[in-house]
Amino acid sequence: MPRNRFTEKLAKVLNSNPFKGFFKLNRLRPPGAVKEDIFMELCIRCARCIVVCPYGSIHRADVYEKLQIGTPYIFADKKACYLCMKCPPVCPTGALDPKLSSPENVRIGIAVINQETCLNYLYYEEEIEGVSKGYAQLCNTCNNVCPFTDEAIYMEKHILPVVTDKCTGCGICVEKCPTTPKSINVYPTGMGVKAQAGFYNRKQNFTGENTTEGTLHGDELIKQKQKINSYGAKPDFEYNLETYESRDEWQEQ
């Protein structure tokens, strides 16, 4: 294979890696996730949140992320969170807040609109300048699919989408956005700050640069996790998904 073709193929593979950086738009924790540094200590990678999700929105972090491997993520540009609220109650450790039951109280992140690529903003710009650049299209997708239409997102002047602080960060608008690249993206809560990203938090704890008050560490944390039964009570709803009862590797010994 010619060197230039190999380089192009390699670049494509590397760029498709969702964990090439510690921070990525639309890479979200499930609803109810506590602060990232505490989440990394509480999550035992039991995958119960993944199993109970009826939309297939939650996935495991893979080998690319090393210390975060096995932890649950939602990639909104592929499949958003539909706020069914079935994952927080089944988390056995509190990494997902079991008390969170109302979709309107979810704060996974905050959606941000790229006005340079949003069809409506381009259309509005053409109307003001009076010069057609070929962008004369109107799109209400983000507003139409938002579970809290006119609250989390509304149309200013009946044309321009505007996100408010009531945005849950579910990412449905991202998934359905018709432009490439996406003109609306979700900035995840708790993962936009380097010190709060899982890998860097672990590094700081290891080197003693930072400590997290109110959480267990070392042997105390291990003992606490050993007491946890990740095969707890079954969810009290119907689902047609593979569960821990139907998977051999999940059976208690």
PDB file of C-alpha atoms in Angstrom:
ATOM      1  CA  MET A   1       0.000   0.000   0.000  1.00  0.00           C
ATOM      2  CA  PRO A   2       1.468   3.389  -0.996  1.00  0.00           C
ATOM      3  CA  ARG A   3       2.618   5.453   1.950  1.00  0.00           C
ATOM      4  CA  ASN A   4       0.160   8.298   1.322  1.00  0.00           C
ATOM      5  CA  ARG A   5      -2.795   5.858   1.178  1.00  0.00           C
ATOM      6  CA  PHE A   6      -1.601   4.159   4.367  1.00  0.00           C
ATOM      7  CA  THR A   7      -1.276   7.533   6.097  1.00  0.00           C
ATOM      8  CA  GLU A   8      -4.785   8.509   5.035  1.00  0.00           C
ATOM      9  CA  LYS A   9      -6.193   5.206   6.308  1.00  0.00           C
ATOM     10  CA  LEU A  10      -4.329   5.532   9.604  1.00  0.00           C
ATOM     11  CA  ALA A  11      -5.530   9.106  10.060  1.00  0.00           C
ATOM     12  CA  LYS A  12      -9.098   8.002   9.409  1.00  0.00           C
ATOM     13  CA  VAL A  13      -8.850   5.268  12.056  1.00  0.00           C
ATOM     14  CA  LEU A  14      -7.298   7.585  14.630  1.00  0.00           C
ATOM     15  CA  ASN A  15      -9.819  10.323  14.006  1.00  0.00           C
ATOM     16  CA  SER A  16     -12.694   7.878  14.407  1.00  0.00           C
ATOM     17  CA  ASN A  17     -11.485   6.992  17.898  1.00  0.00           C
ATOM     18  CA  PRO A  18     -14.049   8.574  20.247  1.00  0.00           C
ATOM     19  CA  PHE A  19     -11.519   8.788  23.072  1.00  0.00           C
ATOM     20  CA  LYS A  20      -8.643  10.509  21.312  1.00  0.00           C
ATOM     21  CA  GLY A  21      -8.933  13.270  23.922  1.00  0.00           C
ATOM     22  CA  PHE A  22     -10.135  13.456  27.520  1.00  0.00           C
ATOM     23  CA  PHE A  23     -12.933  15.764  26.427  1.00  0.00           C
ATOM     24  CA  LYS A  24     -15.252  15.286  23.494  1.00  0.00           C
ATOM     25  CA  LEU A  25     -18.532  16.874  22.504  1.00  0.00           C
ATOM     26  CA  ASN A  26     -21.582  14.608  22.705  1.00  0.00           C
ATOM     27  CA  ARG A  27     -19.754  12.037  24.844  1.00  0.00           C
ATOM     28  CA  LEU A  28     -22.022  11.996  27.852  1.00  0.00           C
ATOM     29  CA  ARG A  29     -22.574  10.138  31.091  1.00  0.00           C
ATOM     30  CA  PRO A  30     -26.030   8.613  31.714  1.00  0.00           C
ATOM     31  CA  PRO A  31     -28.632  10.749  33.521  1.00  0.00           C
ATOM     32  CA  GLY A  32     -28.066  11.123  37.237  1.00  0.00           C
ATOM     33  CA  ALA A  33     -24.293  10.744  37.013  1.00  0.00           C
ATOM     34  CA  VAL A  34     -22.525  12.407  39.932  1.00  0.00           C
ATOM     35  CA  LYS A  35     -19.467  14.632  39.470  1.00  0.00           C
ATOM     36  CA  GLU A  36     -16.932  12.947  37.220  1.00  0.00           C
ATOM     37  CA  ASP A  37     -14.232  12.540  39.867  1.00  0.00           C
ATOM     38  CA  ILE A  38     -16.658  10.861  42.277  1.00  0.00           C
ATOM     39  CA  PHE A  39     -18.282   8.888  39.460  1.00  0.00           C
ATOM     40  CA  MET A  40     -14.949   7.292  38.604  1.00  0.00           C
ATOM     41  CA  GLU A  41     -14.642   6.052  42.172  1.00  0.00           C
ATOM     42  CA  LEU A  42     -18.186   4.758  42.514  1.00  0.00           C
ATOM     43  CA  CYS A  43     -18.805   3.082  39.155  1.00  0.00           C
ATOM     44  CA  ILE A  44     -18.047  -0.662  39.337  1.00  0.00           C
ATOM     45  CA  ARG A  45     -18.645  -1.294  35.609  1.00  0.00           C
ATOM     46  CA  CYS A  46     -21.558  -3.635  36.326  1.00  0.00           C
ATOM     47  CA  ALA A  47     -23.332  -2.571  33.101  1.00  0.00           C
ATOM     48  CA  ARG A  48     -26.793  -2.632  34.657  1.00  0.00           C
ATOM     49  CA  CYS A  49     -27.529   0.816  33.223  1.00  0.00           C
ATOM     50  CA  ILE A  50     -26.542  -0.486  29.792  1.00  0.00           C
ATOM     51  CA  VAL A  51     -28.780  -3.546  30.100  1.00  0.00           C
ATOM     52  CA  VAL A  52     -31.933  -1.726  31.183  1.00  0.00           C
ATOM     53  CA  CYS A  53     -31.750   1.059  28.598  1.00  0.00           C
ATOM     54  CA  PRO A  54     -34.568   0.271  26.135  1.00  0.00           C
ATOM     55  CA  TYR A  55     -33.127   2.567  23.469  1.00  0.00           C
ATOM     56  CA  GLY A  56     -29.608   1.166  23.326  1.00  0.00           C
ATOM     57  CA  SER A  57     -28.253   4.614  24.121  1.00  0.00           C
ATOM     58  CA  ILE A  58     -25.640   3.616  26.712  1.00  0.00           C
ATOM     59  CA  HIS A  59     -22.353   1.964  25.779  1.00  0.00           C
ATOM     60  CA  ARG A  60     -19.200   0.871  27.562  1.00  0.00           C
ATOM     61  CA  ALA A  61     -15.984   2.828  27.182  1.00  0.00           C
ATOM     62  CA  ASP A  62     -13.500   0.516  25.490  1.00  0.00           C
ATOM     63  CA  VAL A  63      -9.754  -0.047  25.570  1.00  0.00           C
ATOM     64  CA  TYR A  64      -8.972   3.367  24.088  1.00  0.00           C
ATOM     65  CA  GLU A  65      -9.798   5.053  27.382  1.00  0.00           C
ATOM     66  CA  LYS A  66      -7.728   2.791  29.682  1.00  0.00           C
ATOM     67  CA  LEU A  67      -8.723   3.868  33.212  1.00  0.00           C
ATOM     68  CA  GLN A  68     -12.257   4.676  32.096  1.00  0.00           C
ATOM     69  CA  ILE A  69     -12.679   1.352  30.315  1.00  0.00           C
ATOM     70  CA  GLY A  70     -16.007  -0.280  31.057  1.00  0.00           C
ATOM     71  CA  THR A  71     -17.700   2.870  32.327  1.00  0.00           C
ATOM     72  CA  PRO A  72     -20.986   3.890  30.683  1.00  0.00           C
ATOM     73  CA  TYR A  73     -21.214   6.610  28.047  1.00  0.00           C
ATOM     74  CA  ILE A  74     -23.853   8.010  25.732  1.00  0.00           C
ATOM     75  CA  PHE A  75     -22.719   9.205  22.301  1.00  0.00           C
ATOM     76  CA  ALA A  76     -25.494  11.634  21.425  1.00  0.00           C
ATOM     77  CA  ASP A  77     -24.607  12.005  17.765  1.00  0.00           C
ATOM     78  CA  LYS A  78     -25.220   8.253  17.386  1.00  0.00           C
ATOM     79  CA  LYS A  79     -28.025   7.605  19.875  1.00  0.00           C
ATOM     80  CA  ALA A  80     -29.244  10.155  22.375  1.00  0.00           C
ATOM     81  CA  CYS A  81     -30.706   9.690  25.843  1.00  0.00           C
ATOM     82  CA  TYR A  82     -34.516   9.584  25.705  1.00  0.00           C
ATOM     83  CA  LEU A  83     -34.916  10.339  29.406  1.00  0.00           C
ATOM     84  CA  CYS A  84     -36.823   7.155  30.269  1.00  0.00           C
ATOM     85  CA  MET A  85     -35.121   7.350  33.701  1.00  0.00           C
ATOM     86  CA  LYS A  86     -34.720   3.578  33.986  1.00  0.00           C
ATOM     87  CA  CYS A  87     -30.975   3.578  34.598  1.00  0.00           C
ATOM     88  CA  PRO A  88     -30.563   5.624  37.826  1.00  0.00           C
ATOM     89  CA  PRO A  89     -32.653   3.262  40.032  1.00  0.00           C
ATOM     90  CA  VAL A  90     -30.672   0.151  39.038  1.00  0.00           C
ATOM     91  CA  CYS A  91     -27.222   1.598  39.794  1.00  0.00           C
ATOM     92  CA  PRO A  92     -25.994  -0.307  42.879  1.00  0.00           C
ATOM     93  CA  THR A  93     -23.377   2.219  43.998  1.00  0.00           C
ATOM     94  CA  GLY A  94     -24.904   5.664  43.604  1.00  0.00           C
ATOM     95  CA  ALA A  95     -22.701   6.578  40.643  1.00  0.00           C
ATOM     96  CA  LEU A  96     -26.092   7.407  39.105  1.00  0.00           C
ATOM     97  CA  ASP A  97     -28.301   9.216  41.584  1.00  0.00           C
ATOM     98  CA  PRO A  98     -31.195   6.813  42.364  1.00  0.00           C
ATOM     99  CA  LYS A  99     -33.293   9.720  43.658  1.00  0.00           C
ATOM    100  CA  LEU A 100     -33.398  11.353  40.235  1.00  0.00           C
ATOM    101  CA  SER A 101     -36.728  10.414  38.671  1.00  0.00           C
ATOM    102  CA  SER A 102     -37.964  13.536  36.899  1.00  0.00           C
ATOM    103  CA  PRO A 103     -36.652  14.036  33.335  1.00  0.00           C
ATOM    104  CA  GLU A 104     -36.876  17.824  33.661  1.00  0.00           C
ATOM    105  CA  ASN A 105     -34.315  17.698  36.498  1.00  0.00           C
ATOM    106  CA  VAL A 106     -31.697  15.870  34.437  1.00  0.00           C
ATOM    107  CA  ARG A 107     -28.545  17.853  33.675  1.00  0.00           C
ATOM    108  CA  ILE A 108     -26.315  15.685  31.498  1.00  0.00           C
ATOM    109  CA  GLY A 109     -24.879  18.722  29.777  1.00  0.00           C
ATOM    110  CA  ILE A 110     -25.882  21.832  27.861  1.00  0.00           C
ATOM    111  CA  ALA A 111     -26.571  22.075  24.136  1.00  0.00           C
ATOM    112  CA  VAL A 112     -24.749  24.753  22.150  1.00  0.00           C
ATOM    113  CA  ILE A 113     -25.656  25.843  18.623  1.00  0.00           C
ATOM    114  CA  ASN A 114     -23.016  26.529  16.004  1.00  0.00           C
ATOM    115  CA  GLN A 115     -24.426  29.593  14.256  1.00  0.00           C
ATOM    116  CA  GLU A 116     -21.927  29.270  11.425  1.00  0.00           C
ATOM    117  CA  THR A 117     -23.420  25.986  10.202  1.00  0.00           C
ATOM    118  CA  CYS A 118     -27.010  26.040  11.533  1.00  0.00           C
ATOM    119  CA  LEU A 119     -29.349  26.245   8.534  1.00  0.00           C
ATOM    120  CA  ASN A 120     -31.658  28.738  10.194  1.00  0.00           C
ATOM    121  CA  TYR A 121     -28.881  31.120  11.176  1.00  0.00           C
ATOM    122  CA  LEU A 122     -27.481  30.940   7.643  1.00  0.00           C
ATOM    123  CA  TYR A 123     -30.947  31.602   6.229  1.00  0.00           C
ATOM    124  CA  TYR A 124     -31.434  34.565   8.552  1.00  0.00           C
ATOM    125  CA  GLU A 125     -28.046  35.975   7.556  1.00  0.00           C
ATOM    126  CA  GLU A 126     -29.010  35.755   3.883  1.00  0.00           C
ATOM    127  CA  GLU A 127     -32.307  37.517   4.547  1.00  0.00           C
ATOM    128  CA  ILE A 128     -30.534  40.404   6.310  1.00  0.00           C
ATOM    129  CA  GLU A 129     -27.827  40.796   3.657  1.00  0.00           C
ATOM    130  CA  GLY A 130     -30.257  40.230   0.812  1.00  0.00           C
ATOM    131  CA  VAL A 131     -27.686  38.091  -0.991  1.00  0.00           C
ATOM    132  CA  SER A 132     -28.326  34.438  -1.723  1.00  0.00           C
ATOM    133  CA  LYS A 133     -25.430  32.093  -0.956  1.00  0.00           C
ATOM    134  CA  GLY A 134     -27.378  28.897  -1.483  1.00  0.00           C
ATOM    135  CA  TYR A 135     -28.197  28.345   2.195  1.00  0.00           C
ATOM    136  CA  ALA A 136     -31.852  29.386   1.999  1.00  0.00           C
ATOM    137  CA  GLN A 137     -33.267  26.495   4.013  1.00  0.00           C
ATOM    138  CA  LEU A 138     -35.344  26.480   7.162  1.00  0.00           C
ATOM    139  CA  CYS A 139     -35.083  23.716   9.750  1.00  0.00           C
ATOM    140  CA  ASN A 140     -36.970  23.304  13.028  1.00  0.00           C
ATOM    141  CA  THR A 141     -35.636  19.854  13.875  1.00  0.00           C
ATOM    142  CA  CYS A 142     -33.992  20.684  17.198  1.00  0.00           C
ATOM    143  CA  ASN A 143     -37.058  22.505  18.438  1.00  0.00           C
ATOM    144  CA  ASN A 144     -39.448  19.824  17.205  1.00  0.00           C
ATOM    145  CA  VAL A 145     -37.649  16.849  18.765  1.00  0.00           C
ATOM    146  CA  CYS A 146     -36.782  18.489  22.103  1.00  0.00           C
ATOM    147  CA  PRO A 147     -38.742  16.807  24.927  1.00  0.00           C
ATOM    148  CA  PHE A 148     -39.150  20.258  26.472  1.00  0.00           C
ATOM    149  CA  THR A 149     -40.027  22.296  23.404  1.00  0.00           C
ATOM    150  CA  ASP A 150     -40.233  26.050  23.989  1.00  0.00           C
ATOM    151  CA  GLU A 151     -38.700  25.574  27.453  1.00  0.00           C
ATOM    152  CA  ALA A 152     -35.257  24.079  26.892  1.00  0.00           C
ATOM    153  CA  ILE A 153     -35.082  25.437  23.358  1.00  0.00           C
ATOM    154  CA  TYR A 154     -37.225  28.011  21.596  1.00  0.00           C
ATOM    155  CA  MET A 155     -37.270  29.806  18.240  1.00  0.00           C
ATOM    156  CA  GLU A 156     -36.321  33.450  18.536  1.00  0.00           C
ATOM    157  CA  LYS A 157     -38.099  35.571  15.912  1.00  0.00           C
ATOM    158  CA  HIS A 158     -39.738  32.272  14.908  1.00  0.00           C
ATOM    159  CA  ILE A 159     -36.529  31.332  13.080  1.00  0.00           C
ATOM    160  CA  LEU A 160     -33.433  31.208  15.301  1.00  0.00           C
ATOM    161  CA  PRO A 161     -33.113  28.309  17.797  1.00  0.00           C
ATOM    162  CA  VAL A 162     -31.963  29.386  21.265  1.00  0.00           C
ATOM    163  CA  VAL A 163     -31.033  27.009  24.096  1.00  0.00           C
ATOM    164  CA  THR A 164     -31.995  27.914  27.682  1.00  0.00           C
ATOM    165  CA  ASP A 165     -30.720  26.776  31.074  1.00  0.00           C
ATOM    166  CA  LYS A 166     -33.572  24.254  31.200  1.00  0.00           C
ATOM    167  CA  CYS A 167     -31.728  22.096  28.681  1.00  0.00           C
ATOM    168  CA  THR A 168     -31.249  18.569  30.062  1.00  0.00           C
ATOM    169  CA  GLY A 169     -28.401  17.711  27.704  1.00  0.00           C
ATOM    170  CA  CYS A 170     -30.219  14.597  26.487  1.00  0.00           C
ATOM    171  CA  GLY A 171     -28.754  15.058  22.998  1.00  0.00           C
ATOM    172  CA  ILE A 172     -31.874  14.187  20.998  1.00  0.00           C
ATOM    173  CA  CYS A 173     -31.408  17.418  19.054  1.00  0.00           C
ATOM    174  CA  VAL A 174     -27.842  16.355  18.257  1.00  0.00           C
ATOM    175  CA  GLU A 175     -28.882  12.927  17.027  1.00  0.00           C
ATOM    176  CA  LYS A 176     -31.568  14.375  14.740  1.00  0.00           C
ATOM    177  CA  CYS A 177     -29.673  17.431  13.478  1.00  0.00           C
ATOM    178  CA  PRO A 178     -29.507  17.055   9.661  1.00  0.00           C
ATOM    179  CA  THR A 179     -26.267  18.934   9.027  1.00  0.00           C
ATOM    180  CA  THR A 180     -22.780  17.455   8.722  1.00  0.00           C
ATOM    181  CA  PRO A 181     -20.989  18.208  10.929  1.00  0.00           C
ATOM    182  CA  LYS A 182     -23.676  18.635  13.573  1.00  0.00           C
ATOM    183  CA  SER A 183     -24.790  22.233  14.115  1.00  0.00           C
ATOM    184  CA  ILE A 184     -25.806  21.569  17.709  1.00  0.00           C
ATOM    185  CA  ASN A 185     -23.653  19.743  20.236  1.00  0.00           C
ATOM    186  CA  VAL A 186     -23.837  18.963  23.933  1.00  0.00           C
ATOM    187  CA  TYR A 187     -21.076  20.077  26.276  1.00  0.00           C
ATOM    188  CA  PRO A 188     -21.055  17.392  29.007  1.00  0.00           C
ATOM    189  CA  THR A 189     -21.437  18.413  32.623  1.00  0.00           C
ATOM    190  CA  GLY A 190     -18.356  17.708  34.723  1.00  0.00           C
ATOM    191  CA  MET A 191     -16.078  16.570  31.890  1.00  0.00           C
ATOM    192  CA  GLY A 192     -15.207  19.904  30.338  1.00  0.00           C
ATOM    193  CA  VAL A 193     -12.671  20.728  33.028  1.00  0.00           C
ATOM    194  CA  LYS A 194      -9.355  18.927  32.805  1.00  0.00           C
ATOM    195  CA  ALA A 195      -9.099  18.396  36.562  1.00  0.00           C
ATOM    196  CA  GLN A 196     -12.502  16.682  36.591  1.00  0.00           C
ATOM    197  CA  ALA A 197     -11.926  14.314  33.676  1.00  0.00           C
ATOM    198  CA  GLY A 198     -11.524  10.733  34.838  1.00  0.00           C
ATOM    199  CA  PHE A 199      -7.931  10.125  33.705  1.00  0.00           C
ATOM    200  CA  TYR A 200      -6.572  13.377  35.077  1.00  0.00           C
ATOM    201  CA  ASN A 201      -8.464  12.975  38.342  1.00  0.00           C
ATOM    202  CA  ARG A 202      -6.863   9.552  38.816  1.00  0.00           C
ATOM    203  CA  LYS A 203      -3.438  10.997  38.060  1.00  0.00           C
ATOM    204  CA  GLN A 204      -3.928  13.781  40.581  1.00  0.00           C
ATOM    205  CA  ASN A 205      -5.118  11.378  43.269  1.00  0.00           C
ATOM    206  CA  PHE A 206      -2.151   9.090  42.619  1.00  0.00           C
ATOM    207  CA  THR A 207       0.363  11.912  42.852  1.00  0.00           C
ATOM    208  CA  GLY A 208      -1.391  13.532  45.807  1.00  0.00           C
ATOM    209  CA  GLU A 209      -2.068  16.714  43.852  1.00  0.00           C
ATOM    210  CA  ASN A 210      -5.754  16.618  44.673  1.00  0.00           C
ATOM    211  CA  THR A 211      -8.103  14.910  47.117  1.00  0.00           C
ATOM    212  CA  THR A 212     -11.853  14.501  47.050  1.00  0.00           C
ATOM    213  CA  GLU A 213     -13.552  15.100  50.351  1.00  0.00           C
ATOM    214  CA  GLY A 214     -16.399  12.809  51.306  1.00  0.00           C
ATOM    215  CA  THR A 215     -15.241   9.831  49.212  1.00  0.00           C
ATOM    216  CA  LEU A 216     -13.357   6.672  50.118  1.00  0.00           C
ATOM    217  CA  HIS A 217      -9.898   5.839  48.809  1.00  0.00           C
ATOM    218  CA  GLY A 218      -7.538   2.886  48.657  1.00  0.00           C
ATOM    219  CA  ASP A 219      -8.321  -0.129  50.839  1.00  0.00           C
ATOM    220  CA  GLU A 220     -11.428   1.522  52.283  1.00  0.00           C
ATOM    221  CA  LEU A 221     -12.878   1.965  48.806  1.00  0.00           C
ATOM    222  CA  ILE A 222     -12.067  -1.640  47.875  1.00  0.00           C
ATOM    223  CA  LYS A 223     -13.776  -2.964  51.014  1.00  0.00           C
ATOM    224  CA  GLN A 224     -16.838  -0.860  50.310  1.00  0.00           C
ATOM    225  CA  LYS A 225     -17.105  -2.137  46.736  1.00  0.00           C
ATOM    226  CA  GLN A 226     -16.711  -5.744  47.915  1.00  0.00           C
ATOM    227  CA  LYS A 227     -19.897  -5.332  49.939  1.00  0.00           C
ATOM    228  CA  ILE A 228     -21.915  -4.291  46.897  1.00  0.00           C
ATOM    229  CA  ASN A 229     -24.215  -6.803  45.258  1.00  0.00           C
ATOM    230  CA  SER A 230     -24.542  -5.808  41.610  1.00  0.00           C
ATOM    231  CA  TYR A 231     -27.213  -8.453  41.086  1.00  0.00           C
ATOM    232  CA  GLY A 232     -29.779  -6.503  43.100  1.00  0.00           C
ATOM    233  CA  ALA A 233     -33.523  -6.413  42.589  1.00  0.00           C
ATOM    234  CA  LYS A 234     -34.770  -6.579  39.016  1.00  0.00           C
ATOM    235  CA  PRO A 235     -36.199  -3.360  37.533  1.00  0.00           C
ATOM    236  CA  ASP A 236     -39.964  -3.142  37.915  1.00  0.00           C
ATOM    237  CA  PHE A 237     -40.668  -2.588  34.211  1.00  0.00           C
ATOM    238  CA  GLU A 238     -40.935  -4.710  31.090  1.00  0.00           C
ATOM    239  CA  TYR A 239     -38.066  -4.918  28.629  1.00  0.00           C
ATOM    240  CA  ASN A 240     -37.003  -7.299  25.882  1.00  0.00           C
ATOM    241  CA  LEU A 241     -33.296  -7.040  26.475  1.00  0.00           C
ATOM    242  CA  GLU A 242     -30.652  -9.486  27.610  1.00  0.00           C
ATOM    243  CA  THR A 243     -30.351  -9.235  31.393  1.00  0.00           C
ATOM    244  CA  TYR A 244     -27.964 -10.497  34.015  1.00  0.00           C
ATOM    245  CA  GLU A 245     -30.247 -13.537  34.504  1.00  0.00           C
ATOM    246  CA  SER A 246     -29.785 -14.651  30.905  1.00  0.00           C
ATOM    247  CA  ARG A 247     -26.016 -14.171  30.692  1.00  0.00           C
ATOM    248  CA  ASP A 248     -23.804 -16.936  32.022  1.00  0.00           C
ATOM    249  CA  GLU A 249     -20.956 -14.628  32.929  1.00  0.00           C
ATOM    250  CA  TRP A 250     -23.271 -12.579  35.121  1.00  0.00           C
ATOM    251  CA  GLN A 251     -24.467 -15.474  37.255  1.00  0.00           C
ATOM    252  CA  GLU A 252     -23.429 -15.396  40.882  1.00  0.00           C
ATOM    253  CA  GLN A 253     -21.069 -18.200  41.838  1.00  0.00           C
TER     254      GLN A 253
END
